[in-house]
CSV table of C-alpha atoms in Angstrom, one decimal:
chain,number,residue,atom,x,y,z
G,3,UNK,CA,-79.9,61.3,132.7
G,4,UNK,CA,-78.3,57.9,133.4
G,5,UNK,CA,-80.3,55.6,135.7
G,6,UNK,CA,-79.5,52.9,138.1
G,7,UNK,CA,-75.9,52.5,139.3
G,8,UNK,CA,-74.9,55.1,136.7
G,9,UNK,CA,-77.2,57.8,138.0
G,10,UNK,CA,-75.8,61.3,137.6
G,11,UNK,CA,-76.6,63.9,140.2
G,12,UNK,CA,-78.8,66.8,139.1
G,13,UNK,CA,-75.8,69.1,139.5
G,14,UNK,CA,-73.5,66.9,137.4
G,15,UNK,CA,-76.2,66.6,134.7
G,16,UNK,CA,-76.7,70.4,134.6
G,17,UNK,CA,-73.0,70.9,134.5
G,18,UNK,CA,-72.6,68.7,131.4
G,19,UNK,CA,-75.7,70.4,129.9
G,20,UNK,CA,-74.1,73.8,130.4
G,21,UNK,CA,-70.7,72.8,129.0
G,22,UNK,CA,-72.3,71.3,125.8
G,23,UNK,CA,-74.3,74.5,125.4
G,24,UNK,CA,-71.2,76.7,125.8
G,25,UNK,CA,-69.4,74.5,123.2
G,26,UNK,CA,-72.3,74.8,120.8
G,27,UNK,CA,-73.0,71.1,120.5
G,28,UNK,CA,-76.6,71.8,121.6
G,29,UNK,CA,-78.7,74.9,121.1
G,30,UNK,CA,-81.7,75.8,123.1
G,31,UNK,CA,-83.3,78.9,124.6
G,32,UNK,CA,-83.6,77.2,128.0
G,33,UNK,CA,-81.2,77.2,130.9
G,34,UNK,CA,-82.0,73.7,132.2
G,35,UNK,CA,-82.8,70.5,130.4
G,36,UNK,CA,-86.1,70.1,132.3
G,37,UNK,CA,-87.5,73.3,130.6
G,38,UNK,CA,-87.3,71.8,127.1
G,39,UNK,CA,-90.7,71.1,125.6
G,40,UNK,CA,-90.5,68.5,122.8
G,41,UNK,CA,-93.7,69.8,121.3
G,42,UNK,CA,-91.9,73.0,120.3
G,43,UNK,CA,-88.8,71.0,119.2
G,44,UNK,CA,-86.9,73.7,121.1
G,45,UNK,CA,-83.5,72.0,121.1
G,46,UNK,CA,-81.1,71.4,118.3
G,47,UNK,CA,-78.0,69.2,118.3
G,48,UNK,CA,-75.1,70.2,116.0
G,49,UNK,CA,-74.3,66.7,114.9
G,50,UNK,CA,-77.8,65.3,114.4
G,51,UNK,CA,-80.8,65.8,112.1
G,52,UNK,CA,-83.7,67.7,113.7
G,53,UNK,CA,-86.4,65.3,114.8
G,54,UNK,CA,-89.8,64.6,113.3
G,55,UNK,CA,-89.7,66.7,110.2
G,56,UNK,CA,-90.7,65.2,106.8
G,57,UNK,CA,-87.9,64.1,104.5
G,58,UNK,CA,-88.7,66.8,101.9
G,59,UNK,CA,-89.3,69.6,104.5
G,60,UNK,CA,-87.1,72.5,105.7
G,61,UNK,CA,-87.8,73.8,109.1
G,62,UNK,CA,-88.0,77.3,110.3
G,63,UNK,CA,-85.7,76.4,113.1
G,64,UNK,CA,-82.0,77.2,113.8
G,65,UNK,CA,-79.0,75.6,112.2
G,66,UNK,CA,-75.3,75.5,113.1
G,67,UNK,CA,-72.1,76.4,111.2
G,68,UNK,CA,-68.6,75.5,112.4
G,69,UNK,CA,-66.9,78.5,113.9
G,70,UNK,CA,-63.9,78.3,111.5
G,71,UNK,CA,-66.3,78.3,108.5
G,72,UNK,CA,-68.1,81.3,110.0
G,73,UNK,CA,-64.9,83.2,110.3
G,74,UNK,CA,-64.2,82.7,106.5
G,75,UNK,CA,-67.4,84.4,105.3
G,76,UNK,CA,-68.6,86.7,108.1
G,77,UNK,CA,-67.3,89.8,106.2
G,78,UNK,CA,-69.7,89.0,103.3
G,79,UNK,CA,-72.6,89.1,105.7
G,80,UNK,CA,-71.5,92.4,107.2
G,81,UNK,CA,-71.3,93.8,103.7
G,82,UNK,CA,-74.8,92.4,102.8
G,83,UNK,CA,-73.3,90.3,100.0
G,84,UNK,CA,-75.8,87.9,98.4
G,85,UNK,CA,-73.1,85.2,98.3
G,86,UNK,CA,-73.3,84.8,102.1
G,87,UNK,CA,-77.0,84.1,102.0
G,88,UNK,CA,-76.5,81.5,99.3
G,89,UNK,CA,-73.8,79.8,101.4
G,90,UNK,CA,-76.0,79.7,104.5
G,91,UNK,CA,-78.9,78.4,102.5
G,92,UNK,CA,-76.8,75.5,101.5
G,93,UNK,CA,-75.6,75.0,105.1
G,94,UNK,CA,-79.3,75.0,106.2
G,95,UNK,CA,-80.2,72.3,103.7
G,96,UNK,CA,-77.1,70.3,104.5
G,97,UNK,CA,-77.7,70.3,108.2
G,98,UNK,CA,-81.4,69.3,108.0
G,99,UNK,CA,-80.7,66.6,105.4
G,100,UNK,CA,-77.6,65.0,106.9
G,101,UNK,CA,-77.1,66.3,110.5
G,102,UNK,CA,-73.7,67.3,109.3
G,103,UNK,CA,-72.1,70.7,109.0
G,104,UNK,CA,-68.7,69.7,107.5
G,105,UNK,CA,-67.4,70.9,104.1
G,106,UNK,CA,-67.4,67.3,102.8
G,107,UNK,CA,-70.8,67.5,101.2
G,108,UNK,CA,-72.0,69.2,98.0
G,109,UNK,CA,-75.3,70.1,96.4
G,110,UNK,CA,-76.5,68.1,93.5
G,111,UNK,CA,-79.3,69.5,91.4
G,112,UNK,CA,-81.3,68.4,88.3
G,113,UNK,CA,-81.3,72.0,87.0
G,114,UNK,CA,-79.3,75.2,87.1
G,115,UNK,CA,-79.2,76.3,90.8
G,116,UNK,CA,-80.6,79.8,89.9
G,117,UNK,CA,-83.6,78.1,88.4
G,118,UNK,CA,-84.4,76.0,91.4
G,119,UNK,CA,-87.6,77.3,93.1
G,120,UNK,CA,-86.7,75.1,96.2
G,121,UNK,CA,-83.3,76.7,96.6
G,122,UNK,CA,-84.9,80.2,96.1
G,123,UNK,CA,-87.4,79.5,98.9
G,124,UNK,CA,-84.7,78.4,101.3
G,125,UNK,CA,-82.8,81.7,100.5
G,126,UNK,CA,-85.9,83.7,101.2
G,127,UNK,CA,-86.3,81.8,104.5
G,128,UNK,CA,-82.6,82.4,105.5
G,129,UNK,CA,-83.0,86.1,104.7
G,130,UNK,CA,-85.4,86.3,107.6
G,131,UNK,CA,-82.9,84.8,110.0
G,132,UNK,CA,-80.7,86.9,112.4
G,133,UNK,CA,-77.7,86.8,110.0
G,134,UNK,CA,-75.7,89.7,111.6
G,135,UNK,CA,-76.2,88.6,115.2
G,136,UNK,CA,-76.0,84.8,115.4
G,137,UNK,CA,-75.5,83.0,118.7
G,138,UNK,CA,-71.7,82.4,119.0
G,139,UNK,CA,-70.3,79.5,121.0
G,140,UNK,CA,-66.9,77.8,121.3
G,141,UNK,CA,-67.2,75.5,118.3
G,142,UNK,CA,-70.3,76.5,116.4
G,143,UNK,CA,-72.3,79.6,115.3
G,144,UNK,CA,-76.1,79.1,115.4
G,145,UNK,CA,-78.4,81.1,113.1
G,146,UNK,CA,-81.9,81.4,114.4
G,147,UNK,CA,-85.2,82.9,113.0
G,148,UNK,CA,-85.9,86.6,113.2
G,149,UNK,CA,-89.1,88.4,114.3
G,150,UNK,CA,-90.4,88.3,110.7
G,151,UNK,CA,-90.6,84.6,110.9
G,152,UNK,CA,-92.6,84.8,114.1
G,153,UNK,CA,-95.1,87.0,112.2
G,154,UNK,CA,-95.3,84.5,109.3
G,155,UNK,CA,-95.9,81.6,111.8
G,156,UNK,CA,-98.3,83.8,113.8
G,157,UNK,CA,-96.5,83.0,117.0
G,158,UNK,CA,-95.6,85.3,119.8
G,159,UNK,CA,-92.0,86.5,120.1
G,160,UNK,CA,-89.8,84.3,122.2
G,161,UNK,CA,-86.1,83.9,122.8
G,162,UNK,CA,-84.5,82.9,119.5
G,163,UNK,CA,-88.1,82.8,118.3
G,164,UNK,CA,-88.1,79.1,119.4
G,165,UNK,CA,-91.9,78.9,119.2
G,166,UNK,CA,-91.4,78.9,115.4
G,167,UNK,CA,-89.0,76.0,115.3
G,168,UNK,CA,-91.7,73.4,114.8
G,169,UNK,CA,-92.9,75.0,111.6
G,170,UNK,CA,-91.6,73.8,108.2
G,171,UNK,CA,-92.1,74.3,104.5
G,172,UNK,CA,-92.3,71.4,102.0
G,173,UNK,CA,-89.9,71.3,99.1
G,174,UNK,CA,-89.9,69.5,95.8
G,175,UNK,CA,-87.1,67.1,95.0
G,176,UNK,CA,-85.1,69.3,92.8
G,177,UNK,CA,-81.8,68.7,94.6
G,178,UNK,CA,-80.0,66.3,96.9
G,179,UNK,CA,-77.2,66.5,99.4
G,180,UNK,CA,-74.4,64.0,98.5
G,181,UNK,CA,-71.2,63.1,100.2
G,182,UNK,CA,-68.2,64.4,98.3
G,183,UNK,CA,-65.7,62.1,100.1
G,184,UNK,CA,-66.7,60.7,103.5
G,185,UNK,CA,-69.3,60.8,106.2
G,186,UNK,CA,-68.8,62.5,109.5
G,187,UNK,CA,-70.8,61.2,112.4
G,188,UNK,CA,-70.5,61.1,116.2
G,189,UNK,CA,-71.3,57.7,117.7
G,190,UNK,CA,-70.0,57.3,121.3
G,191,UNK,CA,-70.1,53.6,122.3
G,192,UNK,CA,-72.7,52.8,124.9
G,193,UNK,CA,-70.0,50.8,126.6
G,194,UNK,CA,-68.5,54.1,127.7
G,195,UNK,CA,-71.8,55.7,128.7
G,196,UNK,CA,-73.1,52.6,130.5
G,197,UNK,CA,-70.0,51.3,132.2
G,198,UNK,CA,-67.4,54.0,132.7
G,199,UNK,CA,-69.4,57.1,133.7
G,200,UNK,CA,-68.7,56.7,137.5
G,201,UNK,CA,-65.0,55.8,137.1
G,202,UNK,CA,-63.3,58.6,135.1
G,203,UNK,CA,-62.6,62.3,135.8
G,204,UNK,CA,-65.2,64.9,135.0
G,205,UNK,CA,-63.4,66.2,131.9
G,206,UNK,CA,-63.7,62.8,130.2
G,207,UNK,CA,-67.1,63.1,128.6
G,208,UNK,CA,-66.1,66.3,126.6
G,209,UNK,CA,-62.9,64.6,125.6
G,210,UNK,CA,-64.7,61.5,124.4
G,211,UNK,CA,-67.1,63.7,122.5
G,212,UNK,CA,-64.2,65.4,120.7
G,213,UNK,CA,-62.4,62.2,120.0
G,214,UNK,CA,-65.4,60.6,118.4
G,215,UNK,CA,-66.2,63.7,116.3
G,216,UNK,CA,-64.6,61.9,113.4
G,217,UNK,CA,-65.4,60.9,109.8
G,218,UNK,CA,-67.4,57.7,109.9
G,219,UNK,CA,-67.0,55.0,107.2
G,220,UNK,CA,-68.2,51.4,106.9
G,221,UNK,CA,-69.4,51.4,110.5
G,222,UNK,CA,-66.2,52.7,112.0
G,223,UNK,CA,-64.6,56.1,112.8
G,224,UNK,CA,-61.6,56.9,110.7
G,225,UNK,CA,-58.4,56.6,112.7
G,226,UNK,CA,-56.0,59.4,113.6
G,227,UNK,CA,-52.8,59.6,111.6
G,228,UNK,CA,-50.5,59.8,114.6
G,229,UNK,CA,-50.2,60.5,118.3
G,230,UNK,CA,-49.8,64.3,117.8
G,231,UNK,CA,-53.1,64.6,115.9
G,232,UNK,CA,-54.9,62.5,118.6
G,233,UNK,CA,-53.5,64.4,121.5
G,234,UNK,CA,-54.4,67.7,119.9
G,235,UNK,CA,-58.0,66.5,119.8
G,236,UNK,CA,-57.9,65.5,123.4
G,237,UNK,CA,-56.6,68.9,124.3
G,238,UNK,CA,-59.5,70.5,122.4
G,239,UNK,CA,-61.8,68.5,124.7
G,240,UNK,CA,-60.0,69.7,127.8
G,241,UNK,CA,-60.5,73.4,126.7
G,242,UNK,CA,-64.3,73.0,126.6
G,243,UNK,CA,-65.1,73.0,130.3
G,244,UNK,CA,-62.7,75.7,131.4
G,245,UNK,CA,-65.4,77.8,132.9
G,246,UNK,CA,-67.5,75.0,134.5
G,247,UNK,CA,-67.3,74.0,138.1
G,248,UNK,CA,-66.5,70.4,138.9
G,249,UNK,CA,-67.8,68.4,141.8
G,250,UNK,CA,-64.8,68.3,144.1
G,251,UNK,CA,-66.1,65.3,146.1
G,252,UNK,CA,-66.4,63.3,142.9
G,253,UNK,CA,-63.0,64.2,141.6
G,254,UNK,CA,-61.4,63.3,144.9
G,255,UNK,CA,-63.2,60.0,144.8
G,256,UNK,CA,-61.9,59.2,141.3
G,257,UNK,CA,-58.4,60.3,142.4
G,258,UNK,CA,-58.7,57.9,145.4
G,259,UNK,CA,-59.6,54.9,143.1
G,260,UNK,CA,-56.7,55.7,140.8
G,261,UNK,CA,-54.3,56.0,143.8
G,262,UNK,CA,-55.5,52.6,145.2
G,263,UNK,CA,-54.7,51.0,141.8
G,264,UNK,CA,-51.4,52.9,141.4
G,265,UNK,CA,-52.7,54.5,138.1
G,266,UNK,CA,-51.7,58.1,137.3
G,267,UNK,CA,-54.7,60.5,137.6
G,268,UNK,CA,-54.9,62.3,134.3
G,269,UNK,CA,-54.5,66.1,134.1
G,270,UNK,CA,-52.9,66.9,130.8
G,271,UNK,CA,-53.8,65.7,127.3
G,272,UNK,CA,-50.9,63.3,127.2
G,273,UNK,CA,-52.1,61.7,130.5
G,274,UNK,CA,-55.5,61.1,129.0
G,275,UNK,CA,-53.9,59.7,125.8
G,276,UNK,CA,-52.0,57.0,127.7
G,277,UNK,CA,-54.9,56.2,130.0
G,278,UNK,CA,-57.3,55.8,127.1
G,279,UNK,CA,-54.8,53.4,125.4
G,280,UNK,CA,-54.6,51.3,128.6
G,281,UNK,CA,-58.4,51.2,128.8
G,282,UNK,CA,-58.8,50.5,125.1
G,283,UNK,CA,-60.7,53.7,124.3
G,284,UNK,CA,-57.8,54.3,121.9
G,285,UNK,CA,-55.9,51.6,120.1
G,286,UNK,CA,-52.5,52.2,118.5
G,287,UNK,CA,-51.5,50.2,115.4
G,288,UNK,CA,-48.2,51.4,114.1
G,289,UNK,CA,-48.4,55.2,114.0
G,290,UNK,CA,-52.2,55.3,113.6
G,291,UNK,CA,-54.6,55.7,116.5
G,292,UNK,CA,-57.9,53.9,116.2
G,293,UNK,CA,-61.3,54.3,118.0
G,294,UNK,CA,-62.5,50.8,118.7
G,295,UNK,CA,-66.2,50.2,119.5
G,296,UNK,CA,-65.5,48.0,122.5
G,297,UNK,CA,-63.1,48.4,125.4
G,298,UNK,CA,-62.3,47.0,128.8
G,299,UNK,CA,-64.8,46.8,131.7
G,300,UNK,CA,-63.9,48.9,134.8
G,301,UNK,CA,-63.8,45.7,136.8
G,302,UNK,CA,-61.1,44.4,134.5
G,303,UNK,CA,-59.1,47.6,134.2
G,304,UNK,CA,-59.1,48.4,138.0
G,305,UNK,CA,-57.5,45.5,139.9
G,306,UNK,CA,-59.1,46.7,143.1
G,307,UNK,CA,-62.5,48.5,143.6
G,308,UNK,CA,-63.0,48.4,147.3
G,309,UNK,CA,-66.6,47.9,148.6
G,310,UNK,CA,-66.4,51.1,150.7
G,311,UNK,CA,-65.3,53.1,147.6
G,312,UNK,CA,-68.3,51.7,145.7
G,313,UNK,CA,-70.6,52.7,148.6
G,314,UNK,CA,-69.2,56.2,148.4
G,315,UNK,CA,-69.6,56.3,144.7
G,316,UNK,CA,-73.2,55.2,145.0
G,317,UNK,CA,-73.8,57.9,147.6
G,318,UNK,CA,-72.3,60.7,145.4
G,319,UNK,CA,-74.5,59.6,142.5
G,320,UNK,CA,-77.6,60.0,144.7
G,321,UNK,CA,-76.7,63.0,146.8
G,322,UNK,CA,-73.9,64.8,145.0
G,323,UNK,CA,-71.7,64.4,148.2
G,324,UNK,CA,-69.8,61.7,149.9
G,325,UNK,CA,-70.1,63.4,153.3
G,326,UNK,CA,-72.8,61.0,154.4
G,327,UNK,CA,-70.6,58.1,153.7
G,328,UNK,CA,-68.4,59.1,156.7
G,329,UNK,CA,-71.2,59.8,159.1
G,330,UNK,CA,-72.9,57.2,161.2
G,331,UNK,CA,-76.7,57.9,161.2
G,332,UNK,CA,-76.7,57.5,165.0
G,333,UNK,CA,-74.4,60.5,165.2
G,334,UNK,CA,-76.9,62.8,163.5
G,335,UNK,CA,-79.1,64.8,165.8
């Protein structure tokens, strides 16, 4: 949760947590962030390596597969085809070695794959996962350990058998995961998180997350080929929070600031595209759209940020409502 002037209310934080769970970017058995216990490592992030496991270890915990990839092979699982388990074993290794689930990686071995004891052990591990009833989300499918693994770990049964997630098995170094072309990584600049969290509409975080879910090379995200590709990505971000409830007070407050500065409040993907270009979140060079690491300060972008607006913004961060900004304490009984 952001602190200081950028404090999110508990409700806003929980809303963001819920939307990221629904999209599949995070996977946890818990309904609130406060319930997560790090000692069980009971949270996984789809775009990051699981924490605190040895470099040559494979955990008993869950792993994600992009939803489109899942659609391409799910029939093999339903038909109990061995090929599906082999594919998922590779995806398990790939995720825990790279924090990446794209198809841009390949397995490199120093022997024939069928001779690899390490790979066979991962296949045996995967065969004890819930392969036919994974957890489905908007963008990812998460495979989690079955009850057999709970017995192996001598842990009591729990939702998604999360009490087993901190267990792992050591592997030899018979194979490596290597990049076939390019690295994909999500790095959202702290400049956005630290400076802009109180000044943009509630949909923005999910849109930023989608925009920065790009191949990452030489310290920079690869650019978008054109406006159409970029706007489509923004639209994907807008679809994520369809079921979530927004804080109406906060949205009205943002709308007020935009109106004061005669800036169009964004609603559609094209609106966000033009807004982000003005802020510097997006930068257009010719037909290509780039993702710079630095962009304007809110105090530079907005010509006017009235003191009373700032006061209401601070109140909504602390209380979740701007009601008290309009009430004189002497009026309260």
